[in-house]
Short mmCIF file of N, CA, C and O in Angstrom, two decimals:
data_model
loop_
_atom_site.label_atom_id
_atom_site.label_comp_id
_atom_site.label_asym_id
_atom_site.label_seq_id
_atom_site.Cartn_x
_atom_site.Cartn_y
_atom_site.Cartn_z
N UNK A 456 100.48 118.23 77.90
CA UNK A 456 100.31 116.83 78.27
C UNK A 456 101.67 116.18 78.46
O UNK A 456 102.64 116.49 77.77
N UNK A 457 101.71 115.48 79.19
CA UNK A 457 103.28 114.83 79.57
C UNK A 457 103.13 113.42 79.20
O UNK A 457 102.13 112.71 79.27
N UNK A 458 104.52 113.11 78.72
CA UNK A 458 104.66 111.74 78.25
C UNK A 458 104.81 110.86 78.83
O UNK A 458 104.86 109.73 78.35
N UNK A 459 104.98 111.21 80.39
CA UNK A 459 105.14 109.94 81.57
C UNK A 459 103.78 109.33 81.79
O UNK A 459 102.95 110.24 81.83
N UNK A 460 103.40 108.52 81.91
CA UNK A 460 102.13 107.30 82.14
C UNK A 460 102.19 107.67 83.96
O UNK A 460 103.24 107.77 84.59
N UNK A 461 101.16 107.80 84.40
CA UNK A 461 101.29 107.52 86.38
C UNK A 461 101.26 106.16 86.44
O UNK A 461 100.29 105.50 86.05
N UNK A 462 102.73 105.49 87.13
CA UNK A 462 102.60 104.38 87.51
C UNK A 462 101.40 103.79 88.11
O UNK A 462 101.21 104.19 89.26
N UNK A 463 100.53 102.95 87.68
CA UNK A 463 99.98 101.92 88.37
C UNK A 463 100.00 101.54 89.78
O UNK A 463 101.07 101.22 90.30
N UNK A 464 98.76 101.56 90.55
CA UNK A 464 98.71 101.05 91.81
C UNK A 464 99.24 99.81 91.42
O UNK A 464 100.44 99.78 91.71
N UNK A 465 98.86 98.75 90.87
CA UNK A 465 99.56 97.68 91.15
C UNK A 465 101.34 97.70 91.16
O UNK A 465 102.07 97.07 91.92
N UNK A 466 101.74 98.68 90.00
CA UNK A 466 103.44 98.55 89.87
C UNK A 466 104.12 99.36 91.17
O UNK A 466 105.33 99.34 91.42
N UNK A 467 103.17 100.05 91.91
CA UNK A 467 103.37 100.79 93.00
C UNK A 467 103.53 100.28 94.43
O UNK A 467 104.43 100.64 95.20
N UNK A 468 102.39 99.22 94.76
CA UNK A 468 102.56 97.89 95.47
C UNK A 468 103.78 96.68 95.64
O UNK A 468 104.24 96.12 96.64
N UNK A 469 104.10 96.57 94.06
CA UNK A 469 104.99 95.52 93.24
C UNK A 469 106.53 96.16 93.96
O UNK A 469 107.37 95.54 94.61
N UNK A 470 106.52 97.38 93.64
CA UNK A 470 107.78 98.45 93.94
C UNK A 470 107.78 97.85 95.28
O UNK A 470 108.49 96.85 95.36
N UNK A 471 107.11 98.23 96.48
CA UNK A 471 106.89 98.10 97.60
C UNK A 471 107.54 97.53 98.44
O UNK A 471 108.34 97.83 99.32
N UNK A 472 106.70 95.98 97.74
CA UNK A 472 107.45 94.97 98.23
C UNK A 472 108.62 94.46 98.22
O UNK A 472 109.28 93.83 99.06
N UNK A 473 108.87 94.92 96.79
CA UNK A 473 110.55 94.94 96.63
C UNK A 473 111.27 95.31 97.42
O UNK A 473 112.24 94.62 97.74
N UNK A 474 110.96 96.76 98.09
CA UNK A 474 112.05 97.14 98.50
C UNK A 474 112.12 97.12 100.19
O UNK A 474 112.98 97.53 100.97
N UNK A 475 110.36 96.23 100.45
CA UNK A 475 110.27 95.64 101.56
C UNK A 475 111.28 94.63 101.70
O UNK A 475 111.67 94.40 102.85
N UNK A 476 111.80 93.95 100.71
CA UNK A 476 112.59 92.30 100.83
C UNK A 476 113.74 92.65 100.80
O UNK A 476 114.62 91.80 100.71
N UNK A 477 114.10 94.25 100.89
CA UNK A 477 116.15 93.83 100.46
C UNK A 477 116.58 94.14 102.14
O UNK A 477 116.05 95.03 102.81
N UNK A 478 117.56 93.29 102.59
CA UNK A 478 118.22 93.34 103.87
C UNK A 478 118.40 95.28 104.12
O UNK A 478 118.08 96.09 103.25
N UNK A 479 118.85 95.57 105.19
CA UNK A 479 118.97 96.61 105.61
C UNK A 479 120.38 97.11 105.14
O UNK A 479 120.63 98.27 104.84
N UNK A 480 121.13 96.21 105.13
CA UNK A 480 122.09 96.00 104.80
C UNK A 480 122.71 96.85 102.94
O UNK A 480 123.44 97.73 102.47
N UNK A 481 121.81 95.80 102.58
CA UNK A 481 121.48 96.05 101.04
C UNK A 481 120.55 97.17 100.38
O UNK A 481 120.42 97.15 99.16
N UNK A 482 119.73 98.40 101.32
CA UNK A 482 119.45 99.40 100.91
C UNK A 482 119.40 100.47 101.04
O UNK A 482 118.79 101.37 100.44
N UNK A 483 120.49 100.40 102.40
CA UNK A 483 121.88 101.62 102.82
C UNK A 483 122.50 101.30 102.02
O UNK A 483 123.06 102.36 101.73
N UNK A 484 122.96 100.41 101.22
CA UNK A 484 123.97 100.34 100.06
C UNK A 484 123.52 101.26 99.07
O UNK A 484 124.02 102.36 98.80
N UNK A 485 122.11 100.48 98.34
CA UNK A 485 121.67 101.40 96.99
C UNK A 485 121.30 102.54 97.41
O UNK A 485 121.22 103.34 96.48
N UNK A 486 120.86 103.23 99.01
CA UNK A 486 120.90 104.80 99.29
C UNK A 486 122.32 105.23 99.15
O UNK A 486 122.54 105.87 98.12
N UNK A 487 123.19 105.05 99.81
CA UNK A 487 124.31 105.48 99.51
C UNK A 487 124.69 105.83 98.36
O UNK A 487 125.08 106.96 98.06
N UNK A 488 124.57 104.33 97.18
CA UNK A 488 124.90 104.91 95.51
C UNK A 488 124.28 105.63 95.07
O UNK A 488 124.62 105.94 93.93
N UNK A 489 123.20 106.22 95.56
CA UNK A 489 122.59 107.50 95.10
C UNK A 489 122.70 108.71 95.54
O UNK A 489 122.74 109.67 94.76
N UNK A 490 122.78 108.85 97.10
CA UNK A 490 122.68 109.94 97.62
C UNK A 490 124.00 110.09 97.88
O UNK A 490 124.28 111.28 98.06
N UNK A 491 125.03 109.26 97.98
CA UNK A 491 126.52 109.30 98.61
C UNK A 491 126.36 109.80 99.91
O UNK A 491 126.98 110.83 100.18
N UNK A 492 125.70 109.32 100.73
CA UNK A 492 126.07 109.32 102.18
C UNK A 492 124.73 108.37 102.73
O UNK A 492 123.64 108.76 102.31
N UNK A 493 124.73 107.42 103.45
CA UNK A 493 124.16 106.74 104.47
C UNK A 493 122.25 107.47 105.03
O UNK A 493 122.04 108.12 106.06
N UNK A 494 121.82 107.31 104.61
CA UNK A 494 120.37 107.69 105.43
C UNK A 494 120.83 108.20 106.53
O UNK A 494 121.83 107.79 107.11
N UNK A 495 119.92 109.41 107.00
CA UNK A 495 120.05 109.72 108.68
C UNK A 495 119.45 108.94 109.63
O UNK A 495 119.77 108.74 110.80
N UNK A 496 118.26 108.41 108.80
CA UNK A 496 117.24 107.64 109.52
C UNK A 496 116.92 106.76 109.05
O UNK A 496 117.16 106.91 107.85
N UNK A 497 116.41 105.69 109.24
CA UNK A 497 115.42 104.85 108.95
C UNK A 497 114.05 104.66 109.45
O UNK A 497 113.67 104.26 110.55
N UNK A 498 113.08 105.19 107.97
CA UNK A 498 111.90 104.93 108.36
C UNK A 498 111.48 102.93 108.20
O UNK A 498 112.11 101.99 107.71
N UNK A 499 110.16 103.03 108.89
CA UNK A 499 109.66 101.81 108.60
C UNK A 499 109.41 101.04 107.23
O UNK A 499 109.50 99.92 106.74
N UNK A 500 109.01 102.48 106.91
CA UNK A 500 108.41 102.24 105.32
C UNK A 500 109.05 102.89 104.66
O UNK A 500 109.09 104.11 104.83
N UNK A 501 109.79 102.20 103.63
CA UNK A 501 111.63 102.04 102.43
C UNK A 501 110.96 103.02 101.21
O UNK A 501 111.47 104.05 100.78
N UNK A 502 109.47 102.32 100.69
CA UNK A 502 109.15 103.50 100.35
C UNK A 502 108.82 105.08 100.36
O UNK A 502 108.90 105.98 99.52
N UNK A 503 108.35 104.99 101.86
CA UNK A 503 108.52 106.58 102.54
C UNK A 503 109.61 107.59 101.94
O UNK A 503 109.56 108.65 101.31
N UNK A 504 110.86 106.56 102.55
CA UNK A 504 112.12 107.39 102.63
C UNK A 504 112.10 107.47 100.78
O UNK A 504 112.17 108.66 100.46
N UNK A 505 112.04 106.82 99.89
CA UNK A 505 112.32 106.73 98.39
C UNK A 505 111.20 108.28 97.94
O UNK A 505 111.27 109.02 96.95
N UNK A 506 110.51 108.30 98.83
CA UNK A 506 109.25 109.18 98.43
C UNK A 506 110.35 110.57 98.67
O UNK A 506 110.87 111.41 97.94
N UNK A 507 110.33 110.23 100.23
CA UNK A 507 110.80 111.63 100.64
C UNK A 507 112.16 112.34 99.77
O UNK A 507 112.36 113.54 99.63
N UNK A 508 112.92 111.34 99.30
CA UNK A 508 113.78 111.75 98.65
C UNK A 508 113.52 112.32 97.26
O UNK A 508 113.60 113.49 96.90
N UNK A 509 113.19 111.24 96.59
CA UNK A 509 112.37 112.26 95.36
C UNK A 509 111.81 113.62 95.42
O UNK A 509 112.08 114.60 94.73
N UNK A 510 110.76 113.45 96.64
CA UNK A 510 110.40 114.94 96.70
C UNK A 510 111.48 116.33 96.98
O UNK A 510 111.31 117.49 96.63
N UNK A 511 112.48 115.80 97.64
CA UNK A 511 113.53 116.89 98.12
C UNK A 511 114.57 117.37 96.88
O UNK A 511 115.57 118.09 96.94
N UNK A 512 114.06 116.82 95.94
CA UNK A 512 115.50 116.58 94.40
C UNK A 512 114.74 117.37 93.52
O UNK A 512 113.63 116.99 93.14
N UNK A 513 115.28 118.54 93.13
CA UNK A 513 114.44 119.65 92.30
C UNK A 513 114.45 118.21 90.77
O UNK A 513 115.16 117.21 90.62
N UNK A 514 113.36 118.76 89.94
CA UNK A 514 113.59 118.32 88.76
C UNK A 514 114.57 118.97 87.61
O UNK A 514 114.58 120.18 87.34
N UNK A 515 115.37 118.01 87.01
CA UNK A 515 116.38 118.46 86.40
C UNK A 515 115.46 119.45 84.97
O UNK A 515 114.54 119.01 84.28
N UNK A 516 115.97 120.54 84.90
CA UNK A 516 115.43 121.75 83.21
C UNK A 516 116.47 121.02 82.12
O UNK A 516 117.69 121.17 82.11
N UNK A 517 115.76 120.24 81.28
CA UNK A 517 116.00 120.16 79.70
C UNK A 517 116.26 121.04 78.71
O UNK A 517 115.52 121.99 78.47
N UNK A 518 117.21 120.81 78.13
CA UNK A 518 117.75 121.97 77.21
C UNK A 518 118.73 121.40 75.90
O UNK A 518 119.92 121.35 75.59
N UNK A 519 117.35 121.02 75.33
CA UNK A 519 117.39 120.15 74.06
C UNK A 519 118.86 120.91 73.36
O UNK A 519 119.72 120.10 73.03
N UNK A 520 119.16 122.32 73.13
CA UNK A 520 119.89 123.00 72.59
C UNK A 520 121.35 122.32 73.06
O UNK A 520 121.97 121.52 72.36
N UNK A 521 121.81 122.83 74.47
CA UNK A 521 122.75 122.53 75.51
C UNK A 521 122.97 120.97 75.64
O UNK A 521 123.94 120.58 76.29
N UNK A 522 122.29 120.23 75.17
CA UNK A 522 122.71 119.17 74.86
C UNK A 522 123.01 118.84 73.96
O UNK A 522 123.99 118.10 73.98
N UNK A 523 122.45 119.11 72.76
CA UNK A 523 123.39 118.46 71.23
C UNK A 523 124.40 119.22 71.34
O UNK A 523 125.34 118.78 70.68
N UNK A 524 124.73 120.58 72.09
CA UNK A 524 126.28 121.11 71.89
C UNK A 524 126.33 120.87 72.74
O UNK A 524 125.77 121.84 73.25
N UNK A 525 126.71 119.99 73.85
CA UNK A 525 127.26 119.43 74.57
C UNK A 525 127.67 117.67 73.93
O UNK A 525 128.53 116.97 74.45
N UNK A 526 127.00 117.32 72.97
CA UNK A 526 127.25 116.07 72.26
C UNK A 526 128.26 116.45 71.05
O UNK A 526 128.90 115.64 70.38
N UNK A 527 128.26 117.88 70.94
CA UNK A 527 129.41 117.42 69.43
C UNK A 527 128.90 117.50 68.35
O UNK A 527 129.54 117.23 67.33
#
C-alpha cells in the first residue's frame, strides 16, 4: 500500500488553472528551473506538458541505508 493519497479531481482542476494563469513568460521560467533548458514546444495545455514530463523522469530508488551514510 503506498502512502501517497491520489490527488483529488478537484486539487487537479485547482492545479490547472493555476498553471493556466502564469504568463508564458513565467512558465518557461519555472520549466527551465527544472528541466534547465527551455521547452521544445509548447503545448496548449501547461498541464499536458507537466504530465508529459513527469512521465519521462524515471522514479528516483530509496535507499534508506545510503542515506543515513550519506548523512553522517
Amino acid at each position: 500500500m503506498s502512502d501517497f493519497a491520489r490527488p483529488s479531481l478537484d486539487n487537479a482542476m485547482e492545479a490547472k488553472g493555476t498553471l493556466a494563469q502564469l504568463s508564458v513568460a513565467d512558465f518557461v521560467k519555472g520549466w527551465r528551473a527544472i528541466v534547465g533548458e527551455p521547452p521544445s514546444i509548447m503545448l496548449d495545455d501547461r498541464s499536458e506538458m507537466i504530465k508529459h514530463l513527469i512521465e519521462g523522469v524515471p522514479a528516483a530508488v530509496l535507499d534508506p541505508a545510503a542515506a543515513l551514510t550519506a548523512i553522517g
